[in-house]
Amino acid sequence: MPSLMETISSYVPHVVARRFASHPELLTHPIGEQYEPAVLYADMPGFTPLTERLTKLGPSGVEALSELLNDFMGKLVGSILDHGGDVIKFA
């Protein structure tokens, strides 16, 4: 069974989970912290034609597309985290 921190970490940015781990008491007022931001715009060349081909296969194609996206995003996020970054939001 995952720990509370593992569960929290899967739903919030790591910076929030680390804050909670170091200060587990309930907040009584809003807090703010400043960080140096960076923005990454990434494109998956050929994604639209791939999506069209896979969705024509029905549920198995949609599942394959989901696996491809999870793999792509997992590697991207993993690389960001490995280099000390964090993912705050996807758009």
Short mmCIF file of C-alpha atoms in Angstrom, two decimals, residues 49-65 68:
data_model
loop_
_atom_site.label_atom_id
_atom_site.label_comp_id
_atom_site.label_asym_id
_atom_site.label_seq_id
_atom_site.Cartn_x
_atom_site.Cartn_y
_atom_site.Cartn_z
CA PRO A 49 -2.16 11.25 -38.20
CA LEU A 50 -1.14 8.64 -35.62
CA THR A 51 -4.23 9.44 -33.54
CA GLU A 52 -6.46 9.14 -36.59
CA ARG A 53 -4.99 5.76 -37.53
CA LEU A 54 -5.15 4.31 -34.02
CA THR A 55 -8.68 5.50 -33.21
CA LYS A 56 -9.94 3.75 -36.35
CA LEU A 57 -8.87 0.48 -34.71
CA GLY A 58 -11.43 0.96 -31.96
CA PRO A 59 -10.76 0.32 -28.26
CA SER A 60 -7.45 -1.46 -28.89
CA GLY A 61 -6.19 1.53 -30.88
CA VAL A 62 -7.28 3.96 -28.18
CA GLU A 63 -5.48 1.83 -25.59
CA ALA A 64 -2.32 1.81 -27.74
CA LEU A 65 -2.54 5.60 -28.08
CA LEU A 68 2.19 5.85 -26.23
#
